[in-house]
CSV table of C-alpha atoms in Angstrom, one decimal:
chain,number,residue,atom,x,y,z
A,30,UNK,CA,23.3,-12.6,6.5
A,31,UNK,CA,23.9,-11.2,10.5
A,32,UNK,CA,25.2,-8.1,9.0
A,33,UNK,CA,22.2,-7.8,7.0
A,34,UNK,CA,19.5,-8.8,9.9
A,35,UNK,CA,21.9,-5.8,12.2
A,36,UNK,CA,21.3,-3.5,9.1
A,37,UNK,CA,17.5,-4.3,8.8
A,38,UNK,CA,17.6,-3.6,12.5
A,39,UNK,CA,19.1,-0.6,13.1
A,40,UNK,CA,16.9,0.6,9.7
A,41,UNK,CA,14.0,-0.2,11.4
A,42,UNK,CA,14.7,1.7,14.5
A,43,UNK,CA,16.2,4.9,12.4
A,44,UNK,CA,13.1,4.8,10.8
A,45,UNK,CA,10.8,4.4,14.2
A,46,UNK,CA,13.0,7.2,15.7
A,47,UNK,CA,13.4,10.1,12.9
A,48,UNK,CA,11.1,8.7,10.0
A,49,UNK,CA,11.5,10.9,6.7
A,50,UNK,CA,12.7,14.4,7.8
A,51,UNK,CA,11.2,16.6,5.3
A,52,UNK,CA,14.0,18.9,4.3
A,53,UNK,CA,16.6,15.5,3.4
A,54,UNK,CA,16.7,14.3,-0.1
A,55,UNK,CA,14.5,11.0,-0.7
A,56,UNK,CA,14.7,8.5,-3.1
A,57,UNK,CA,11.3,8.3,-4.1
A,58,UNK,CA,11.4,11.8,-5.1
A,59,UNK,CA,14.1,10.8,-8.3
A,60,UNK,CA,12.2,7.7,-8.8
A,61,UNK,CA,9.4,10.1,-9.3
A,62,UNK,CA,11.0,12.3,-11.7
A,63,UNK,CA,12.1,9.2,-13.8
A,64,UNK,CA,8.7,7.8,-13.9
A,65,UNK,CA,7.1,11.4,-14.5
A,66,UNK,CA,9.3,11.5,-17.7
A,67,UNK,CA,8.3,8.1,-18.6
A,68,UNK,CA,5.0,8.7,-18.8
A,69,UNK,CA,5.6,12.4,-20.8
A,70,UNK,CA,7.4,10.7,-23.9
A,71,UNK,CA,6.2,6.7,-23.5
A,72,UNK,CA,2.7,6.9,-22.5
A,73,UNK,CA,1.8,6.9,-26.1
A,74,UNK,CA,-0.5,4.3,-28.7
A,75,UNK,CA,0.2,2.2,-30.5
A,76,UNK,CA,2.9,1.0,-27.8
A,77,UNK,CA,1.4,2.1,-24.7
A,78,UNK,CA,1.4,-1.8,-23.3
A,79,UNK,CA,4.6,-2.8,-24.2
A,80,UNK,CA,6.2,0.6,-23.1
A,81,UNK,CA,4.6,0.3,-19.2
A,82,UNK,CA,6.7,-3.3,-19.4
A,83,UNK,CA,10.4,-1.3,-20.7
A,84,UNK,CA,8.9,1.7,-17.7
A,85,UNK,CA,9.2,-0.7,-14.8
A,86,UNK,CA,12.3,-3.5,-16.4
A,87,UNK,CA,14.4,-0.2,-16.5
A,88,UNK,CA,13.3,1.1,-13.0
A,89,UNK,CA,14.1,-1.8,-11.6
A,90,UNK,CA,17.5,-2.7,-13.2
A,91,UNK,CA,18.6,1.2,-13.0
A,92,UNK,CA,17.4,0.9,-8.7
A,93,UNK,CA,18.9,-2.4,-7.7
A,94,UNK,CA,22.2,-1.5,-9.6
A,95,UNK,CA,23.0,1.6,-7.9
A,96,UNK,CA,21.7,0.2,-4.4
A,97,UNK,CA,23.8,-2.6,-5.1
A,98,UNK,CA,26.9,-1.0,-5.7
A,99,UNK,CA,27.0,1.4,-3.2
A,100,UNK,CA,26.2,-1.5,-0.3
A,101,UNK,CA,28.8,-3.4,-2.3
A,102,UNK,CA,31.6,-1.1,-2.1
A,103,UNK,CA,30.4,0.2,1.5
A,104,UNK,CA,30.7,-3.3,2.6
A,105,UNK,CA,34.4,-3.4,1.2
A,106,UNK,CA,35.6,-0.6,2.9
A,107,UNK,CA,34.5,-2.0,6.4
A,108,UNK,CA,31.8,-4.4,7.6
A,109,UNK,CA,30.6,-1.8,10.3
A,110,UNK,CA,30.4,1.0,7.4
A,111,UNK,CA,28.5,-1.3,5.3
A,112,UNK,CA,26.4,-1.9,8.0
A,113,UNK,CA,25.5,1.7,8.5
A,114,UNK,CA,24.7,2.8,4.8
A,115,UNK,CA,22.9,-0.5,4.5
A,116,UNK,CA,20.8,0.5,7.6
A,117,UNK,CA,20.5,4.4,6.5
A,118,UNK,CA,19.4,3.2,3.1
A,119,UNK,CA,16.5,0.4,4.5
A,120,UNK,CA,15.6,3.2,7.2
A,121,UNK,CA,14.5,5.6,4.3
A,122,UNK,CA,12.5,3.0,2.5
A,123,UNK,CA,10.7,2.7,5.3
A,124,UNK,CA,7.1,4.7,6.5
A,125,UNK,CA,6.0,3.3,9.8
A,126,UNK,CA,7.1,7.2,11.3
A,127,UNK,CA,5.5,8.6,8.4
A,128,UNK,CA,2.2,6.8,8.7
A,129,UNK,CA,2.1,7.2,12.0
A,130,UNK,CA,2.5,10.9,12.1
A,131,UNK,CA,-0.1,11.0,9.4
A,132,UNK,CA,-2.4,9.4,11.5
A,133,UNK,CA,-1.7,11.5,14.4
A,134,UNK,CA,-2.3,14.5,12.1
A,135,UNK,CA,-5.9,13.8,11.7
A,136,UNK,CA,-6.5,12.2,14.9
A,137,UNK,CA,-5.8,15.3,16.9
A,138,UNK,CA,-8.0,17.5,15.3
A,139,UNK,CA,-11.1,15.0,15.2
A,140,UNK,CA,-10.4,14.3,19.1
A,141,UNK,CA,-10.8,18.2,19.5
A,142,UNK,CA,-14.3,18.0,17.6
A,143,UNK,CA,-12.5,20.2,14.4
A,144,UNK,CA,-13.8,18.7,11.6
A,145,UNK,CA,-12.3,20.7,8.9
A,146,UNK,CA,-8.6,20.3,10.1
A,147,UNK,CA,-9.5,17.1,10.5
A,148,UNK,CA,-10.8,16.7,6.6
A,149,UNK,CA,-8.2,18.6,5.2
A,150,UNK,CA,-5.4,16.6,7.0
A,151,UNK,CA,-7.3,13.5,5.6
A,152,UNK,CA,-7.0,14.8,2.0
A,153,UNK,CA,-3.4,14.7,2.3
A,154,UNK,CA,-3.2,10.6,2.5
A,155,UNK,CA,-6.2,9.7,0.8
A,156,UNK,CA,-7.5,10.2,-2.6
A,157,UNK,CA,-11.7,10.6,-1.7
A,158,UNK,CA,-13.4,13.6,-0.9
A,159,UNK,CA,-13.1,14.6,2.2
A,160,UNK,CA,-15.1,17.8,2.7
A,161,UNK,CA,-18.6,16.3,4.0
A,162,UNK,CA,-17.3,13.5,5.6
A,163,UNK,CA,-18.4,12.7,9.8
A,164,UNK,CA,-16.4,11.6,12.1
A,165,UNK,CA,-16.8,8.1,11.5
A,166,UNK,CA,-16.1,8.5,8.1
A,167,UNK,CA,-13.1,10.4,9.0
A,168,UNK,CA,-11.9,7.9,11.2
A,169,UNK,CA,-12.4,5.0,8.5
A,170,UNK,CA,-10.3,6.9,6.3
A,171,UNK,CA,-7.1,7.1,8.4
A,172,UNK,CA,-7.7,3.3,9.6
A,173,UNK,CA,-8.4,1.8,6.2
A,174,UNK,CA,-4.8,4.0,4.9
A,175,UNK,CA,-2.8,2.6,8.2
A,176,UNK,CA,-4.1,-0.7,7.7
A,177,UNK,CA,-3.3,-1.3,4.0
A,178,UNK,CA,0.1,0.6,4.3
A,179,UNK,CA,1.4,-1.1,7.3
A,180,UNK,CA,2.2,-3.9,4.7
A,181,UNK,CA,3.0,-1.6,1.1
A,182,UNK,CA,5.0,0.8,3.6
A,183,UNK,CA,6.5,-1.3,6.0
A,184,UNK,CA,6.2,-5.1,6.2
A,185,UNK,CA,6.7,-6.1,2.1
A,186,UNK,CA,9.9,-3.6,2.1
A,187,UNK,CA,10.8,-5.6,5.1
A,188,UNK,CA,10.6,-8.8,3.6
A,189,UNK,CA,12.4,-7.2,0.4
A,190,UNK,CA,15.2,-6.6,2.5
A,191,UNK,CA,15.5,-9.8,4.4
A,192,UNK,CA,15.7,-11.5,1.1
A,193,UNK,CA,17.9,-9.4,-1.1
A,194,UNK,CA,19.3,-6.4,1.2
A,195,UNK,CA,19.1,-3.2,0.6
A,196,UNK,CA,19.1,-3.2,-3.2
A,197,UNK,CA,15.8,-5.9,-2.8
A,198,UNK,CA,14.0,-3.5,-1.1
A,199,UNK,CA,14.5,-0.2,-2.8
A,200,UNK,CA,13.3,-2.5,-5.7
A,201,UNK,CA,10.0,-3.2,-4.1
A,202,UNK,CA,10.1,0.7,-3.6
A,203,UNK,CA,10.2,1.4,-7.1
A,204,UNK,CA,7.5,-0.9,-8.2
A,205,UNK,CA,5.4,0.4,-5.3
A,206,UNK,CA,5.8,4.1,-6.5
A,207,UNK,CA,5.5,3.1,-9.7
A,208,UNK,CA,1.9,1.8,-9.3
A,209,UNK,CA,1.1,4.5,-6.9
A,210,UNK,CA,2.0,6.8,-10.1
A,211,UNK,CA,0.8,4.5,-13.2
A,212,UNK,CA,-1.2,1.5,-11.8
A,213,UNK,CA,-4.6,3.2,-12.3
A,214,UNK,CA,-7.4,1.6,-14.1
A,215,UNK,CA,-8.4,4.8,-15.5
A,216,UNK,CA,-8.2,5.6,-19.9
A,217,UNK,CA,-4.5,7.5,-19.5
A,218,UNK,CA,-2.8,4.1,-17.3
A,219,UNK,CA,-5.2,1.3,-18.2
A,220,UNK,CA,-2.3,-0.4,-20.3
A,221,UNK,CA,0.7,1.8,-19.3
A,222,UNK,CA,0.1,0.8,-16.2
A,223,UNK,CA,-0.6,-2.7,-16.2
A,224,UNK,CA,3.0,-4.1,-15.8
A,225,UNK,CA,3.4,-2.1,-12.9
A,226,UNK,CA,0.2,-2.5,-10.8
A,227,UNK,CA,0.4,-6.2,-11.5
A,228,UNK,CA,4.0,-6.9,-10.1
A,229,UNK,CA,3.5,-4.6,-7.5
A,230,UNK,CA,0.5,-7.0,-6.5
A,231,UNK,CA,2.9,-9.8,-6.9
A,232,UNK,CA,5.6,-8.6,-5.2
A,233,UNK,CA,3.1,-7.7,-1.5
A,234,UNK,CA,1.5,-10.8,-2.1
A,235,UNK,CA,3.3,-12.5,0.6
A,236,UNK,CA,4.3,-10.2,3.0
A,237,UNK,CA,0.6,-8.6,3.2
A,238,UNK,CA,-1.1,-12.0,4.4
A,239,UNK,CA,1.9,-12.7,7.2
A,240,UNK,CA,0.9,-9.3,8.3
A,241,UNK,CA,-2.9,-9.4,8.5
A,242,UNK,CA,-1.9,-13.0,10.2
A,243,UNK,CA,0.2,-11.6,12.5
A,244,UNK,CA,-2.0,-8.7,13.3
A,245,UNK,CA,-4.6,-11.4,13.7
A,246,UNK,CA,-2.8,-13.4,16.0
A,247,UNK,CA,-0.5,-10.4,18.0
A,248,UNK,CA,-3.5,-8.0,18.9
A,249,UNK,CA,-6.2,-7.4,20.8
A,250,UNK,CA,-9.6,-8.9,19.8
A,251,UNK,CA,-12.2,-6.7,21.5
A,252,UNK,CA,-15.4,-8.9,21.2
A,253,UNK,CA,-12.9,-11.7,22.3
A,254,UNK,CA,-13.3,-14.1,19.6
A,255,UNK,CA,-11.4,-17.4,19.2
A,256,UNK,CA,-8.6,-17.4,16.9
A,257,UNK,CA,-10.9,-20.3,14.8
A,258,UNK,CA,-13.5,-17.8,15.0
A,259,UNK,CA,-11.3,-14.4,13.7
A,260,UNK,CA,-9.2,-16.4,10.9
A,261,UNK,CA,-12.8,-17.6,9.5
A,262,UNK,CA,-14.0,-13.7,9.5
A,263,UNK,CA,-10.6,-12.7,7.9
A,264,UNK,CA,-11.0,-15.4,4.9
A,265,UNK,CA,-14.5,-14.7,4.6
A,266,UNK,CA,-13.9,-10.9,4.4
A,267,UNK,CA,-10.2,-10.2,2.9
A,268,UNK,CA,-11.0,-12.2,-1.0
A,269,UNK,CA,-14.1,-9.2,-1.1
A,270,UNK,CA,-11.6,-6.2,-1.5
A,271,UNK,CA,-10.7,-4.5,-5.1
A,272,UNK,CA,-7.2,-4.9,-4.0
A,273,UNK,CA,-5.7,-8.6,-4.0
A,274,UNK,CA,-3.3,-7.7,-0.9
A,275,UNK,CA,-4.9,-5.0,1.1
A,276,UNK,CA,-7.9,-6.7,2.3
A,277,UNK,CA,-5.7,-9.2,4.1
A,278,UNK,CA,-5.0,-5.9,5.9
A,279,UNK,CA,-8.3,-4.2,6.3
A,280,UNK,CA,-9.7,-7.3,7.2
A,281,UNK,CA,-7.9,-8.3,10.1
A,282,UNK,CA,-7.8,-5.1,11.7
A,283,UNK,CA,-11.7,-4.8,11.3
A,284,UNK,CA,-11.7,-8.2,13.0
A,285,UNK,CA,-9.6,-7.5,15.8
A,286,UNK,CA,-10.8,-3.4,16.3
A,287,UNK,CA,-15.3,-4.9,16.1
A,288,UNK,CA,-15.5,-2.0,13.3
A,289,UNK,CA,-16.3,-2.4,9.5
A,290,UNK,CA,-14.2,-0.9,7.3
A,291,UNK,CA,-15.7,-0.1,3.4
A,292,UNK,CA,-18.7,1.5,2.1
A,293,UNK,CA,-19.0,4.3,-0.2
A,294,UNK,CA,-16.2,6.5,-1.2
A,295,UNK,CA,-16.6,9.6,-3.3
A,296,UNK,CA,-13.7,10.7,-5.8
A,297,UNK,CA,-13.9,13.6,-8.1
A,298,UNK,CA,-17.6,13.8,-6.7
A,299,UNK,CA,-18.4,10.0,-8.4
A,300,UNK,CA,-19.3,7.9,-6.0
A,301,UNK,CA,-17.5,4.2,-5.7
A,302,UNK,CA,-19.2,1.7,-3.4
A,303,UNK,CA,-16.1,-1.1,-1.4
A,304,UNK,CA,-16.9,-4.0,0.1
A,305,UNK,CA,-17.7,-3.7,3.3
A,306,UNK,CA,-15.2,-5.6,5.8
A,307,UNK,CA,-15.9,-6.6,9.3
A,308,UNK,CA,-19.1,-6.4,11.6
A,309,UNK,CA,-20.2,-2.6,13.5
A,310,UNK,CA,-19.9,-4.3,16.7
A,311,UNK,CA,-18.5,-0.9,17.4
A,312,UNK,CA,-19.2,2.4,15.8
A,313,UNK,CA,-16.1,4.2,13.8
A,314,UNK,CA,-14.6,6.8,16.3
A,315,UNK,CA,-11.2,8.6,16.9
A,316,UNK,CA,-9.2,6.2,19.1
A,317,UNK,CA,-9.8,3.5,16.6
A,318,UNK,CA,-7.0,5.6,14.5
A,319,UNK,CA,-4.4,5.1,17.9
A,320,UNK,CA,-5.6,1.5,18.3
A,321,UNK,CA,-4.5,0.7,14.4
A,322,UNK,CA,-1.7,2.8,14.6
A,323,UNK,CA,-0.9,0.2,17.5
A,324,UNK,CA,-1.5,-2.6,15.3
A,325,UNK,CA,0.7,-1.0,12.6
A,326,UNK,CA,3.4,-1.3,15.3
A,327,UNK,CA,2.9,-4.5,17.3
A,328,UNK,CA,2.9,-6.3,13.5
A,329,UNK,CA,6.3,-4.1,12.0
A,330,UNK,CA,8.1,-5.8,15.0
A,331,UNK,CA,6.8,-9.2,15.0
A,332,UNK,CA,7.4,-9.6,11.4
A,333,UNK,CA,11.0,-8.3,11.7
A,334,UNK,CA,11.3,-10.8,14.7
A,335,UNK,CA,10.0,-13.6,12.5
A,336,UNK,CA,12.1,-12.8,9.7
A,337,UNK,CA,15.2,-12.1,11.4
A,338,UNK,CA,15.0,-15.3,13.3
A,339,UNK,CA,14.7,-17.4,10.2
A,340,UNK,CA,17.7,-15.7,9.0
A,341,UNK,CA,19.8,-16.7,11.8
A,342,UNK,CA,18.7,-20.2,11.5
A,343,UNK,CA,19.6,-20.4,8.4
A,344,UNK,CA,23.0,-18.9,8.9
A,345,UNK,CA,23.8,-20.8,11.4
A,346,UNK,CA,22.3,-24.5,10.3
């Protein structure tokens, strides 16, 4: 178990350091291609249902098998070499670098008043239009993606890894990329995607309401609301989002920043009304993208403090 918690560790900081250098290899990208093929010769009637079940069983069992092994035999060559391809593994299954530079992408631009850099950097990590969007609608964008990904990027692979190594969380990671892919309530993935979008829900359920605590409890609360007071606001608000994890996210960090979060998106130019989340004590503007960013940060560390505690406990009980 310590050689996992150094592992987790050292991922974590890899990952704060260097994040996902574009030119490496990634292991997403061949999960991709797998699940790409899937969906070219499975995605078919009368089977549709059942094959989106096979899609993920065999991502999974292909994914924790290889991870597996090579921890496995890394680990019997030397403990400090299983160490470091345990760590180099979790660091790239990581995205708190990623999200963050993403975040910085757009924020720099809207702080300089351009708009259209601003946009276009948005339509990179979001799926709405983004071409008539304000500032504050800009900004809502970013914090809303930070917010929900600071658990499906960061904490819930964390957990994964704390539990079952390595191997548990590049499992997580192929569920998660396999909703982000599949898990769309549209006519081409309403039943391939099912299995997929509804064990990736189970598998965050967990670590997405530790975070949202934990930002909760860990940040600053700018209208300086008791904690009675902020955890009544985050249950009243969190159960209203489409998603069943990520307004445990959104929610908390509308809390804490006085914004609200939701409203109406536009995708493909149809317009999709979310709940809203949080109450405008403050209008939407650019440093609410650092403050979240901050948030995304202050909870990554508490949770792997949390964790990583519990797991010396436990060793040593």
């Amino acid at each position: 178990m310590i050689h996992h918690i150094l592992a987790i560790g050292i991922g974590l900081m890899l990952d704060r350091l260097i994040g996902d250098p574009t030119h490496w290899p990634h292991p997403v990208r061949w999960i991709g291609k797998y699940i790409y093929k899937a969906v070219e010769l499975s995605n078919k009637e009368p089977h549709a249902f059942r094959n989106g079940f096979l899609l993920v069983g065999s991502l999974i069992a292909i994914v924790f098998v290889t991870v597996y092994s090579a921890v496995f035999v890394a680990y019997s060559v030397h403990p400090f070499f299983g160490i470091a391809v345990e760590a180099i593994l979790i660091a790239s299954g990581l995205a708190q670098k990623s999200l963050q530079v993403a975040a910085e992408d757009v924020y720099k631009p809207l702080l300089n008043k351009n708009l259209d850099e601003a946009r276009q950097k948005l339509s990179w990590i979001v799926g709405r239009d983004t071409v008539q969007l304000d500032e504050s609608e800009i900004t809502r964008g970013v914090v809303e993606t930070v917010s929900e990904n600071t658990s499906d990027g960061v904490t819930a692979p964390l957990f994964w890894a704390f539990l079952l190594g390595a191997p548990g969380l590049w499992m997580y990671k192929a569920v998660n990329t396999c909703d982000s892919i599949v898990g769309y309530k549209n006519e081409q993935f309403r039943k391939f995607g099912f299995a997929s979008a509804r064990l990736d829900d189970l598998l965050n359920f967990i670590p997405s309401r530790i975070t949202g605590f934990l930002i909760l409890m860990l940040t600053r609360n700018k209208r300086n609301l008791s904690l009675v007071a902020r955890l009544k606001e985050w249950i009243q608000y969190a159960p209203a989002h489409p998603s069943p994890n990520s307004g445990w996210l959104e929610a908390a960090t509308a809390v804490q920043l006085g914004i609200r979060l939701g409203g109406e998106n536009s995708y493909g130019g149809v317009s999709s009304f979310r709940a809203y989340m949080g109450h405008p004590v403050y209008s939407l503007e650019a440093s609410h993208i650092r403050e979240t960013v901050t948030h995304m940060q202050i909870a990554t560390w508490a949770f792997f403090i949390l964790f990583a505690m519990g797991g010396v406990i436990i060793e040593f009980a």
